[in-house]
């Protein structure tokens, strides 16, 4: 009896994240620059997601052309490092757009921008039935696995969302969550996309003001729409800078810009994501020139022009 009881109360050894085998079930073209890939597989029943900006990692076919086949138990990171380059599956970070466990479906939205890497090459030629692997939160893990940054304080009644097309899946999910659970919050959302035809009919609350910033219509370079939105269009708190604010530089060519809001009790909260150089400029403006509290700002470099980070 003692042995049985000890087994029953033994802490779970489930890991926060697991590797899941998935295959492509459907492809839905959302716009000229955006495409939704619906994945399925028995493993999807064991996934979970905790926030609309939940990050996952996808493993793509190896340079030798084989589907990824990393071990689902044990140290997949070390197993991947031990592989020869031609047998190492490329890894990229994405956002879960939707998870339907009962239907064994998980949606991931891709930005389609030509063949300039293993992920875009796969997306361009993908066919139903193609097999990949995904690292995602494990349903059997009963604590918080992390991997998401949408954590607005309860006191925040004014929300600012700013991002480029890489942040669009997360912002779309955030808007839906706010519409369902906090429709009274005043939301400003600015989304920069390549083309006017990339402006999607996103579901949001009546208290949300959604602004699209298509680069073709604005005749601007990547990031300039986000920059203009924060400097000229957003209704920011009227904070005056009383003294010089110290702000350390970050070498965004060597590490990811990733600064998170704390549990501050203010009524303003900003979630900003996109190309690191653009987010770095916005960071400098909001903190040094506008004097906004860093505790109210989540600033994330989702990618860096000219660089690749796993």
PDB file of C-alpha atoms in Angstrom:
ATOM      1  CA  UNK A   1       0.000   0.000   0.000  1.00  0.00           C
ATOM      2  CA  UNK A   2       2.824   2.426   0.870  1.00  0.00           C
ATOM      3  CA  UNK A   3       4.531   1.738  -2.437  1.00  0.00           C
ATOM      4  CA  UNK A   4       1.280   2.321  -4.358  1.00  0.00           C
ATOM      5  CA  UNK A   5       0.593   5.571  -2.481  1.00  0.00           C
ATOM      6  CA  UNK A   6       4.086   6.862  -3.155  1.00  0.00           C
ATOM      7  CA  UNK A   7       3.621   6.243  -6.866  1.00  0.00           C
ATOM      8  CA  UNK A   8       0.280   8.045  -6.882  1.00  0.00           C
ATOM      9  CA  UNK A   9       1.631  11.200  -5.222  1.00  0.00           C
ATOM     10  CA  UNK A  10       4.936  11.274  -7.043  1.00  0.00           C
ATOM     11  CA  UNK A  11       5.363  14.634  -8.847  1.00  0.00           C
ATOM     12  CA  UNK A  12       4.720  14.499 -12.552  1.00  0.00           C
ATOM     13  CA  UNK A  13       7.807  14.373 -14.733  1.00  0.00           C
ATOM     14  CA  UNK A  14       6.005  15.931 -17.665  1.00  0.00           C
ATOM     15  CA  UNK A  15       8.103  18.597 -19.354  1.00  0.00           C
ATOM     16  CA  UNK A  16       6.804  22.106 -19.979  1.00  0.00           C
ATOM     17  CA  UNK A  17       7.360  21.713 -23.720  1.00  0.00           C
ATOM     18  CA  UNK A  18       7.343  18.589 -25.849  1.00  0.00           C
ATOM     19  CA  UNK A  19       8.049  17.650 -29.447  1.00  0.00           C
ATOM     20  CA  UNK A  20       4.945  16.754 -31.430  1.00  0.00           C
ATOM     21  CA  UNK A  21       4.739  15.006 -34.788  1.00  0.00           C
ATOM     22  CA  UNK A  22       2.401  16.890 -37.121  1.00  0.00           C
ATOM     23  CA  UNK A  23       1.396  16.794 -40.755  1.00  0.00           C
ATOM     24  CA  UNK A  24      -0.086  19.426 -43.018  1.00  0.00           C
ATOM     25  CA  UNK A  25      -3.865  19.079 -43.347  1.00  0.00           C
ATOM     26  CA  UNK A  26      -4.844  22.249 -45.225  1.00  0.00           C
ATOM     27  CA  UNK A  27      -3.516  25.505 -46.639  1.00  0.00           C
ATOM     28  CA  UNK A  28      -5.591  28.676 -46.535  1.00  0.00           C
ATOM     29  CA  UNK A  29      -4.384  31.769 -48.345  1.00  0.00           C
ATOM     30  CA  UNK A  30      -5.375  34.729 -46.175  1.00  0.00           C
ATOM     31  CA  UNK A  31      -3.912  37.486 -48.360  1.00  0.00           C
ATOM     32  CA  UNK A  32      -1.075  37.960 -50.855  1.00  0.00           C
ATOM     33  CA  UNK A  33       1.472  38.025 -48.015  1.00  0.00           C
ATOM     34  CA  UNK A  34      -0.141  35.777 -45.410  1.00  0.00           C
ATOM     35  CA  UNK A  35      -0.952  32.076 -45.454  1.00  0.00           C
ATOM     36  CA  UNK A  36      -2.463  29.776 -42.829  1.00  0.00           C
ATOM     37  CA  UNK A  37      -1.192  26.220 -42.473  1.00  0.00           C
ATOM     38  CA  UNK A  38      -3.486  23.826 -40.618  1.00  0.00           C
ATOM     39  CA  UNK A  39      -1.615  20.916 -39.029  1.00  0.00           C
ATOM     40  CA  UNK A  40      -3.033  17.712 -37.637  1.00  0.00           C
ATOM     41  CA  UNK A  41      -1.933  14.476 -36.006  1.00  0.00           C
ATOM     42  CA  UNK A  42      -2.698  12.397 -32.926  1.00  0.00           C
ATOM     43  CA  UNK A  43      -0.104  14.366 -30.955  1.00  0.00           C
ATOM     44  CA  UNK A  44      -2.168  17.570 -31.226  1.00  0.00           C
ATOM     45  CA  UNK A  45      -4.454  16.189 -28.508  1.00  0.00           C
ATOM     46  CA  UNK A  46      -1.559  16.623 -26.051  1.00  0.00           C
ATOM     47  CA  UNK A  47      -0.797  20.278 -26.876  1.00  0.00           C
ATOM     48  CA  UNK A  48      -1.952  23.342 -25.008  1.00  0.00           C
ATOM     49  CA  UNK A  49      -1.653  27.110 -25.339  1.00  0.00           C
ATOM     50  CA  UNK A  50      -1.977  29.758 -22.647  1.00  0.00           C
ATOM     51  CA  UNK A  51      -2.076  33.064 -24.505  1.00  0.00           C
ATOM     52  CA  UNK A  52      -2.759  34.516 -27.954  1.00  0.00           C
ATOM     53  CA  UNK A  53       0.962  35.190 -28.477  1.00  0.00           C
ATOM     54  CA  UNK A  54       2.013  31.657 -27.493  1.00  0.00           C
ATOM     55  CA  UNK A  55       5.329  30.873 -29.184  1.00  0.00           C
ATOM     56  CA  UNK A  56       6.165  27.495 -30.655  1.00  0.00           C
ATOM     57  CA  UNK A  57       9.027  26.185 -32.763  1.00  0.00           C
ATOM     58  CA  UNK A  58       8.714  24.362 -36.050  1.00  0.00           C
ATOM     59  CA  UNK A  59      11.329  21.980 -37.440  1.00  0.00           C
ATOM     60  CA  UNK A  60      11.536  21.817 -41.209  1.00  0.00           C
ATOM     61  CA  UNK A  61      13.013  19.203 -43.572  1.00  0.00           C
ATOM     62  CA  UNK A  62      16.768  18.788 -43.400  1.00  0.00           C
ATOM     63  CA  UNK A  63      19.106  20.127 -46.088  1.00  0.00           C
ATOM     64  CA  UNK A  64      19.270  16.517 -47.286  1.00  0.00           C
ATOM     65  CA  UNK A  65      15.497  16.614 -47.824  1.00  0.00           C
ATOM     66  CA  UNK A  66      14.369  14.303 -45.003  1.00  0.00           C
ATOM     67  CA  UNK A  67      11.450  15.176 -42.706  1.00  0.00           C
ATOM     68  CA  UNK A  68      12.552  16.170 -39.186  1.00  0.00           C
ATOM     69  CA  UNK A  69      12.836  13.204 -36.855  1.00  0.00           C
ATOM     70  CA  UNK A  70      14.082  14.458 -33.499  1.00  0.00           C
ATOM     71  CA  UNK A  71      13.516  12.211 -30.456  1.00  0.00           C
ATOM     72  CA  UNK A  72      10.236  12.874 -28.653  1.00  0.00           C
ATOM     73  CA  UNK A  73      11.619  11.683 -25.341  1.00  0.00           C
ATOM     74  CA  UNK A  74      14.896  12.888 -23.928  1.00  0.00           C
ATOM     75  CA  UNK A  75      17.046  15.855 -24.858  1.00  0.00           C
ATOM     76  CA  UNK A  76      16.051  16.878 -28.375  1.00  0.00           C
ATOM     77  CA  UNK A  77      18.280  19.973 -28.156  1.00  0.00           C
ATOM     78  CA  UNK A  78      21.385  17.874 -27.644  1.00  0.00           C
ATOM     79  CA  UNK A  79      20.248  15.346 -30.248  1.00  0.00           C
ATOM     80  CA  UNK A  80      19.886  18.171 -32.768  1.00  0.00           C
ATOM     81  CA  UNK A  81      23.306  19.589 -31.923  1.00  0.00           C
ATOM     82  CA  UNK A  82      24.865  16.147 -32.456  1.00  0.00           C
ATOM     83  CA  UNK A  83      23.542  15.845 -36.008  1.00  0.00           C
ATOM     84  CA  UNK A  84      25.689  16.547 -39.052  1.00  0.00           C
ATOM     85  CA  UNK A  85      24.735  19.815 -40.804  1.00  0.00           C
ATOM     86  CA  UNK A  86      23.060  18.066 -43.749  1.00  0.00           C
ATOM     87  CA  UNK A  87      20.862  16.102 -41.326  1.00  0.00           C
ATOM     88  CA  UNK A  88      19.991  18.981 -38.966  1.00  0.00           C
ATOM     89  CA  UNK A  89      16.379  20.181 -39.323  1.00  0.00           C
ATOM     90  CA  UNK A  90      16.163  24.006 -39.481  1.00  0.00           C
ATOM     91  CA  UNK A  91      14.162  25.537 -36.642  1.00  0.00           C
ATOM     92  CA  UNK A  92      12.068  28.733 -36.664  1.00  0.00           C
ATOM     93  CA  UNK A  93       9.783  30.380 -34.115  1.00  0.00           C
ATOM     94  CA  UNK A  94       6.097  30.993 -34.815  1.00  0.00           C
ATOM     95  CA  UNK A  95       2.858  31.780 -32.968  1.00  0.00           C
ATOM     96  CA  UNK A  96      -0.049  29.414 -32.446  1.00  0.00           C
ATOM     97  CA  UNK A  97      -2.950  31.140 -34.164  1.00  0.00           C
ATOM     98  CA  UNK A  98      -5.531  28.610 -33.009  1.00  0.00           C
ATOM     99  CA  UNK A  99      -5.586  25.220 -31.304  1.00  0.00           C
ATOM    100  CA  UNK A 100      -8.543  22.846 -31.621  1.00  0.00           C
ATOM    101  CA  UNK A 101      -7.559  19.785 -29.631  1.00  0.00           C
ATOM    102  CA  UNK A 102     -10.805  17.904 -30.157  1.00  0.00           C
ATOM    103  CA  UNK A 103     -10.465  18.248 -33.934  1.00  0.00           C
ATOM    104  CA  UNK A 104      -6.706  17.529 -33.745  1.00  0.00           C
ATOM    105  CA  UNK A 105      -5.956  20.816 -35.517  1.00  0.00           C
ATOM    106  CA  UNK A 106      -3.450  23.591 -34.868  1.00  0.00           C
ATOM    107  CA  UNK A 107      -3.169  26.695 -37.062  1.00  0.00           C
ATOM    108  CA  UNK A 108       0.069  28.538 -37.780  1.00  0.00           C
ATOM    109  CA  UNK A 109       0.111  31.666 -39.960  1.00  0.00           C
ATOM    110  CA  UNK A 110       3.164  32.308 -42.156  1.00  0.00           C
ATOM    111  CA  UNK A 111       4.338  35.486 -43.816  1.00  0.00           C
ATOM    112  CA  UNK A 112       4.931  34.533 -47.451  1.00  0.00           C
ATOM    113  CA  UNK A 113       7.845  36.513 -48.823  1.00  0.00           C
ATOM    114  CA  UNK A 114       9.582  34.418 -51.432  1.00  0.00           C
ATOM    115  CA  UNK A 115      12.178  31.696 -51.054  1.00  0.00           C
ATOM    116  CA  UNK A 116      14.928  33.153 -48.873  1.00  0.00           C
ATOM    117  CA  UNK A 117      15.351  30.465 -46.226  1.00  0.00           C
ATOM    118  CA  UNK A 118      14.329  26.924 -45.263  1.00  0.00           C
ATOM    119  CA  UNK A 119      10.993  27.963 -43.741  1.00  0.00           C
ATOM    120  CA  UNK A 120       9.924  30.098 -46.677  1.00  0.00           C
ATOM    121  CA  UNK A 121      11.135  27.416 -49.091  1.00  0.00           C
ATOM    122  CA  UNK A 122       8.962  24.842 -47.331  1.00  0.00           C
ATOM    123  CA  UNK A 123       5.966  27.185 -47.201  1.00  0.00           C
ATOM    124  CA  UNK A 124       6.239  27.937 -50.915  1.00  0.00           C
ATOM    125  CA  UNK A 125       6.169  24.292 -51.987  1.00  0.00           C
ATOM    126  CA  UNK A 126       4.212  22.721 -49.094  1.00  0.00           C
ATOM    127  CA  UNK A 127       1.669  20.044 -49.892  1.00  0.00           C
ATOM    128  CA  UNK A 128      -1.009  18.404 -47.789  1.00  0.00           C
ATOM    129  CA  UNK A 129       0.503  15.406 -46.025  1.00  0.00           C
ATOM    130  CA  UNK A 130       3.944  16.975 -45.506  1.00  0.00           C
ATOM    131  CA  UNK A 131       5.339  16.047 -42.084  1.00  0.00           C
ATOM    132  CA  UNK A 132       7.030  18.441 -39.658  1.00  0.00           C
ATOM    133  CA  UNK A 133       7.738  18.530 -35.935  1.00  0.00           C
ATOM    134  CA  UNK A 134       6.641  21.192 -33.471  1.00  0.00           C
ATOM    135  CA  UNK A 135       7.819  22.139 -30.004  1.00  0.00           C
ATOM    136  CA  UNK A 136       4.767  23.363 -28.079  1.00  0.00           C
ATOM    137  CA  UNK A 137       3.437  23.495 -24.508  1.00  0.00           C
ATOM    138  CA  UNK A 138       2.610  20.100 -23.069  1.00  0.00           C
ATOM    139  CA  UNK A 139      -0.948  19.595 -21.786  1.00  0.00           C
ATOM    140  CA  UNK A 140       0.328  17.128 -19.177  1.00  0.00           C
ATOM    141  CA  UNK A 141       2.473  19.861 -17.588  1.00  0.00           C
ATOM    142  CA  UNK A 142       0.336  21.418 -14.859  1.00  0.00           C
ATOM    143  CA  UNK A 143       2.320  24.596 -14.229  1.00  0.00           C
ATOM    144  CA  UNK A 144       2.901  27.637 -16.394  1.00  0.00           C
ATOM    145  CA  UNK A 145       5.259  26.677 -19.259  1.00  0.00           C
ATOM    146  CA  UNK A 146       5.899  30.291 -20.286  1.00  0.00           C
ATOM    147  CA  UNK A 147       6.621  31.170 -23.892  1.00  0.00           C
ATOM    148  CA  UNK A 148       4.175  34.068 -24.122  1.00  0.00           C
ATOM    149  CA  UNK A 149       4.318  37.745 -23.172  1.00  0.00           C
ATOM    150  CA  UNK A 150       0.720  39.000 -23.380  1.00  0.00           C
ATOM    151  CA  UNK A 151       0.287  39.709 -19.654  1.00  0.00           C
ATOM    152  CA  UNK A 152      -1.505  43.029 -19.242  1.00  0.00           C
ATOM    153  CA  UNK A 153      -2.066  44.062 -15.626  1.00  0.00           C
ATOM    154  CA  UNK A 154      -5.667  44.015 -14.452  1.00  0.00           C
ATOM    155  CA  UNK A 155      -5.456  47.753 -13.869  1.00  0.00           C
ATOM    156  CA  UNK A 156      -4.654  48.512 -17.527  1.00  0.00           C
ATOM    157  CA  UNK A 157      -7.659  50.104 -19.203  1.00  0.00           C
ATOM    158  CA  UNK A 158      -5.739  51.598 -22.142  1.00  0.00           C
ATOM    159  CA  UNK A 159      -3.925  49.151 -24.407  1.00  0.00           C
ATOM    160  CA  UNK A 160      -1.511  49.949 -27.252  1.00  0.00           C
ATOM    161  CA  UNK A 161      -0.680  47.185 -29.751  1.00  0.00           C
ATOM    162  CA  UNK A 162       1.909  47.825 -32.465  1.00  0.00           C
ATOM    163  CA  UNK A 163       3.473  45.309 -34.833  1.00  0.00           C
ATOM    164  CA  UNK A 164       4.446  44.365 -38.357  1.00  0.00           C
ATOM    165  CA  UNK A 165       3.184  41.380 -40.328  1.00  0.00           C
ATOM    166  CA  UNK A 166       5.235  38.948 -38.221  1.00  0.00           C
ATOM    167  CA  UNK A 167       3.271  40.075 -35.166  1.00  0.00           C
ATOM    168  CA  UNK A 168      -0.096  39.990 -36.956  1.00  0.00           C
ATOM    169  CA  UNK A 169      -1.092  36.461 -35.791  1.00  0.00           C
ATOM    170  CA  UNK A 170      -0.439  37.396 -32.162  1.00  0.00           C
ATOM    171  CA  UNK A 171      -2.202  40.762 -32.400  1.00  0.00           C
ATOM    172  CA  UNK A 172      -5.209  39.126 -34.083  1.00  0.00           C
ATOM    173  CA  UNK A 173      -5.470  36.665 -31.211  1.00  0.00           C
ATOM    174  CA  UNK A 174      -5.028  39.411 -28.613  1.00  0.00           C
ATOM    175  CA  UNK A 175      -7.849  41.442 -30.169  1.00  0.00           C
ATOM    176  CA  UNK A 176     -10.139  38.413 -30.087  1.00  0.00           C
ATOM    177  CA  UNK A 177      -9.309  37.707 -26.454  1.00  0.00           C
ATOM    178  CA  UNK A 178      -9.957  41.325 -25.475  1.00  0.00           C
ATOM    179  CA  UNK A 179     -13.272  41.290 -27.348  1.00  0.00           C
ATOM    180  CA  UNK A 180     -14.354  38.171 -25.458  1.00  0.00           C
ATOM    181  CA  UNK A 181     -13.036  38.931 -21.968  1.00  0.00           C
ATOM    182  CA  UNK A 182     -12.366  42.674 -21.619  1.00  0.00           C
ATOM    183  CA  UNK A 183     -14.474  44.520 -24.200  1.00  0.00           C
ATOM    184  CA  UNK A 184     -14.504  47.685 -22.098  1.00  0.00           C
ATOM    185  CA  UNK A 185     -10.765  48.264 -22.443  1.00  0.00           C
ATOM    186  CA  UNK A 186      -9.753  51.099 -24.772  1.00  0.00           C
ATOM    187  CA  UNK A 187      -7.492  49.529 -27.407  1.00  0.00           C
ATOM    188  CA  UNK A 188      -5.358  51.132 -30.107  1.00  0.00           C
ATOM    189  CA  UNK A 189      -3.921  48.643 -32.590  1.00  0.00           C
ATOM    190  CA  UNK A 190      -1.513  49.544 -35.400  1.00  0.00           C
ATOM    191  CA  UNK A 191      -0.448  46.798 -37.808  1.00  0.00           C
ATOM    192  CA  UNK A 192       2.057  47.394 -40.596  1.00  0.00           C
ATOM    193  CA  UNK A 193       1.716  45.029 -43.555  1.00  0.00           C
ATOM    194  CA  UNK A 194       3.265  44.858 -47.038  1.00  0.00           C
ATOM    195  CA  UNK A 195       0.111  45.495 -49.086  1.00  0.00           C
ATOM    196  CA  UNK A 196      -3.295  47.109 -48.750  1.00  0.00           C
ATOM    197  CA  UNK A 197      -4.778  43.729 -49.701  1.00  0.00           C
ATOM    198  CA  UNK A 198      -3.128  42.255 -46.570  1.00  0.00           C
ATOM    199  CA  UNK A 199      -5.527  44.204 -44.317  1.00  0.00           C
ATOM    200  CA  UNK A 200      -7.695  41.450 -42.849  1.00  0.00           C
ATOM    201  CA  UNK A 201     -11.150  41.679 -41.230  1.00  0.00           C
ATOM    202  CA  UNK A 202     -10.041  40.994 -37.664  1.00  0.00           C
ATOM    203  CA  UNK A 203     -12.595  40.490 -34.922  1.00  0.00           C
ATOM    204  CA  UNK A 204     -12.308  43.057 -32.111  1.00  0.00           C
ATOM    205  CA  UNK A 205     -14.372  44.906 -29.508  1.00  0.00           C
ATOM    206  CA  UNK A 206     -16.294  48.129 -30.190  1.00  0.00           C
ATOM    207  CA  UNK A 207     -13.782  49.902 -27.925  1.00  0.00           C
ATOM    208  CA  UNK A 208     -10.917  48.987 -30.279  1.00  0.00           C
ATOM    209  CA  UNK A 209      -9.521  51.322 -32.913  1.00  0.00           C
ATOM    210  CA  UNK A 210      -7.719  49.182 -35.476  1.00  0.00           C
ATOM    211  CA  UNK A 211      -5.366  50.960 -37.883  1.00  0.00           C
ATOM    212  CA  UNK A 212      -3.735  49.231 -40.852  1.00  0.00           C
ATOM    213  CA  UNK A 213      -0.438  50.556 -42.189  1.00  0.00           C
ATOM    214  CA  UNK A 214       0.117  49.032 -45.659  1.00  0.00           C
ATOM    215  CA  UNK A 215       3.549  49.916 -47.014  1.00  0.00           C
ATOM    216  CA  UNK A 216       2.433  49.994 -50.648  1.00  0.00           C
ATOM    217  CA  UNK A 217      -0.260  52.561 -49.894  1.00  0.00           C
ATOM    218  CA  UNK A 218       1.935  54.625 -47.567  1.00  0.00           C
ATOM    219  CA  UNK A 219       4.906  54.299 -49.936  1.00  0.00           C
ATOM    220  CA  UNK A 220       7.238  53.608 -47.050  1.00  0.00           C
ATOM    221  CA  UNK A 221       9.989  51.186 -46.107  1.00  0.00           C
ATOM    222  CA  UNK A 222       9.621  48.379 -43.571  1.00  0.00           C
ATOM    223  CA  UNK A 223       9.199  49.774 -40.079  1.00  0.00           C
ATOM    224  CA  UNK A 224       8.350  53.324 -41.093  1.00  0.00           C
ATOM    225  CA  UNK A 225       4.626  52.692 -40.648  1.00  0.00           C
ATOM    226  CA  UNK A 226       5.136  51.489 -37.067  1.00  0.00           C
ATOM    227  CA  UNK A 227       7.425  54.431 -36.407  1.00  0.00           C
ATOM    228  CA  UNK A 228       4.842  56.895 -37.746  1.00  0.00           C
ATOM    229  CA  UNK A 229       2.044  55.283 -35.739  1.00  0.00           C
ATOM    230  CA  UNK A 230       3.847  55.644 -32.425  1.00  0.00           C
ATOM    231  CA  UNK A 231       5.147  59.156 -33.121  1.00  0.00           C
ATOM    232  CA  UNK A 232       2.093  60.703 -34.776  1.00  0.00           C
ATOM    233  CA  UNK A 233      -1.041  58.576 -34.461  1.00  0.00           C
ATOM    234  CA  UNK A 234      -1.098  56.840 -31.087  1.00  0.00           C
ATOM    235  CA  UNK A 235      -2.816  58.485 -28.149  1.00  0.00           C
ATOM    236  CA  UNK A 236      -0.050  58.108 -25.568  1.00  0.00           C
ATOM    237  CA  UNK A 237      -0.187  59.044 -21.892  1.00  0.00           C
ATOM    238  CA  UNK A 238       0.723  62.682 -21.344  1.00  0.00           C
ATOM    239  CA  UNK A 239       3.927  62.108 -19.436  1.00  0.00           C
ATOM    240  CA  UNK A 240       6.579  64.810 -19.318  1.00  0.00           C
ATOM    241  CA  UNK A 241      10.248  63.853 -19.045  1.00  0.00           C
ATOM    242  CA  UNK A 242      11.488  65.553 -15.875  1.00  0.00           C
ATOM    243  CA  UNK A 243      15.100  64.380 -16.165  1.00  0.00           C
ATOM    244  CA  UNK A 244      17.382  62.460 -18.459  1.00  0.00           C
ATOM    245  CA  UNK A 245      16.494  58.776 -18.547  1.00  0.00           C
ATOM    246  CA  UNK A 246      19.317  56.255 -18.643  1.00  0.00           C
ATOM    247  CA  UNK A 247      18.695  53.654 -21.331  1.00  0.00           C
ATOM    248  CA  UNK A 248      21.291  51.015 -22.060  1.00  0.00           C
ATOM    249  CA  UNK A 249      22.065  50.106 -25.634  1.00  0.00           C
ATOM    250  CA  UNK A 250      21.390  46.601 -26.901  1.00  0.00           C
ATOM    251  CA  UNK A 251      23.453  45.034 -29.679  1.00  0.00           C
ATOM    252  CA  UNK A 252      20.511  43.741 -31.671  1.00  0.00           C
ATOM    253  CA  UNK A 253      22.825  42.083 -34.190  1.00  0.00           C
ATOM    254  CA  UNK A 254      24.119  39.803 -31.453  1.00  0.00           C
ATOM    255  CA  UNK A 255      21.104  39.236 -29.221  1.00  0.00           C
ATOM    256  CA  UNK A 256      17.338  39.522 -29.334  1.00  0.00           C
ATOM    257  CA  UNK A 257      15.651  42.669 -28.055  1.00  0.00           C
ATOM    258  CA  UNK A 258      13.200  41.332 -25.466  1.00  0.00           C
ATOM    259  CA  UNK A 259      12.037  43.607 -22.647  1.00  0.00           C
ATOM    260  CA  UNK A 260       8.887  42.793 -20.719  1.00  0.00           C
ATOM    261  CA  UNK A 261       6.470  44.883 -18.720  1.00  0.00           C
ATOM    262  CA  UNK A 262       6.276  44.147 -15.019  1.00  0.00           C
ATOM    263  CA  UNK A 263       3.207  43.900 -12.826  1.00  0.00           C
ATOM    264  CA  UNK A 264       2.918  47.653 -12.568  1.00  0.00           C
ATOM    265  CA  UNK A 265      -0.497  48.967 -11.517  1.00  0.00           C
ATOM    266  CA  UNK A 266      -0.819  51.702 -14.115  1.00  0.00           C
ATOM    267  CA  UNK A 267      -3.784  52.049 -16.461  1.00  0.00           C
ATOM    268  CA  UNK A 268      -1.638  52.006 -19.644  1.00  0.00           C
ATOM    269  CA  UNK A 269       0.049  48.956 -21.192  1.00  0.00           C
ATOM    270  CA  UNK A 270       1.837  48.565 -24.530  1.00  0.00           C
ATOM    271  CA  UNK A 271       2.683  45.372 -26.438  1.00  0.00           C
ATOM    272  CA  UNK A 272       5.024  46.075 -29.366  1.00  0.00           C
ATOM    273  CA  UNK A 273       6.694  43.521 -31.643  1.00  0.00           C
ATOM    274  CA  UNK A 274       8.370  43.422 -35.038  1.00  0.00           C
ATOM    275  CA  UNK A 275      11.751  43.988 -36.643  1.00  0.00           C
ATOM    276  CA  UNK A 276      14.343  44.628 -33.927  1.00  0.00           C
ATOM    277  CA  UNK A 277      15.727  47.874 -35.340  1.00  0.00           C
ATOM    278  CA  UNK A 278      12.238  49.359 -35.541  1.00  0.00           C
ATOM    279  CA  UNK A 279      11.289  48.225 -32.036  1.00  0.00           C
ATOM    280  CA  UNK A 280      14.613  49.600 -30.743  1.00  0.00           C
ATOM    281  CA  UNK A 281      13.790  53.046 -32.161  1.00  0.00           C
ATOM    282  CA  UNK A 282      10.282  52.923 -30.667  1.00  0.00           C
ATOM    283  CA  UNK A 283      11.777  51.880 -27.318  1.00  0.00           C
ATOM    284  CA  UNK A 284      14.072  54.900 -27.322  1.00  0.00           C
ATOM    285  CA  UNK A 285      11.256  57.285 -28.235  1.00  0.00           C
ATOM    286  CA  UNK A 286       8.726  56.027 -25.688  1.00  0.00           C
ATOM    287  CA  UNK A 287      11.151  55.908 -22.770  1.00  0.00           C
ATOM    288  CA  UNK A 288      13.595  58.764 -23.394  1.00  0.00           C
ATOM    289  CA  UNK A 289      11.412  61.279 -25.234  1.00  0.00           C
ATOM    290  CA  UNK A 290       7.944  60.519 -23.917  1.00  0.00           C
ATOM    291  CA  UNK A 291       9.008  59.410 -20.470  1.00  0.00           C
ATOM    292  CA  UNK A 292       6.787  56.337 -20.324  1.00  0.00           C
ATOM    293  CA  UNK A 293       7.453  53.874 -17.531  1.00  0.00           C
ATOM    294  CA  UNK A 294       9.396  50.851 -18.712  1.00  0.00           C
ATOM    295  CA  UNK A 295       7.220  48.758 -16.408  1.00  0.00           C
ATOM    296  CA  UNK A 296       4.275  49.391 -18.753  1.00  0.00           C
ATOM    297  CA  UNK A 297       6.054  48.386 -21.984  1.00  0.00           C
ATOM    298  CA  UNK A 298       6.590  44.978 -23.560  1.00  0.00           C
ATOM    299  CA  UNK A 299       9.057  45.398 -26.441  1.00  0.00           C
ATOM    300  CA  UNK A 300      10.068  42.428 -28.586  1.00  0.00           C
ATOM    301  CA  UNK A 301      12.297  42.075 -31.603  1.00  0.00           C
ATOM    302  CA  UNK A 302      10.603  39.196 -33.392  1.00  0.00           C
ATOM    303  CA  UNK A 303      13.256  39.260 -36.129  1.00  0.00           C
ATOM    304  CA  UNK A 304      16.275  41.227 -37.294  1.00  0.00           C
ATOM    305  CA  UNK A 305      16.769  42.392 -40.875  1.00  0.00           C
ATOM    306  CA  UNK A 306      19.727  40.521 -42.341  1.00  0.00           C
ATOM    307  CA  UNK A 307      20.030  38.078 -39.435  1.00  0.00           C
ATOM    308  CA  UNK A 308      18.580  34.704 -38.488  1.00  0.00           C
ATOM    309  CA  UNK A 309      17.919  33.649 -34.909  1.00  0.00           C
ATOM    310  CA  UNK A 310      16.484  30.258 -33.969  1.00  0.00           C
TER     311      UNK A 310
END
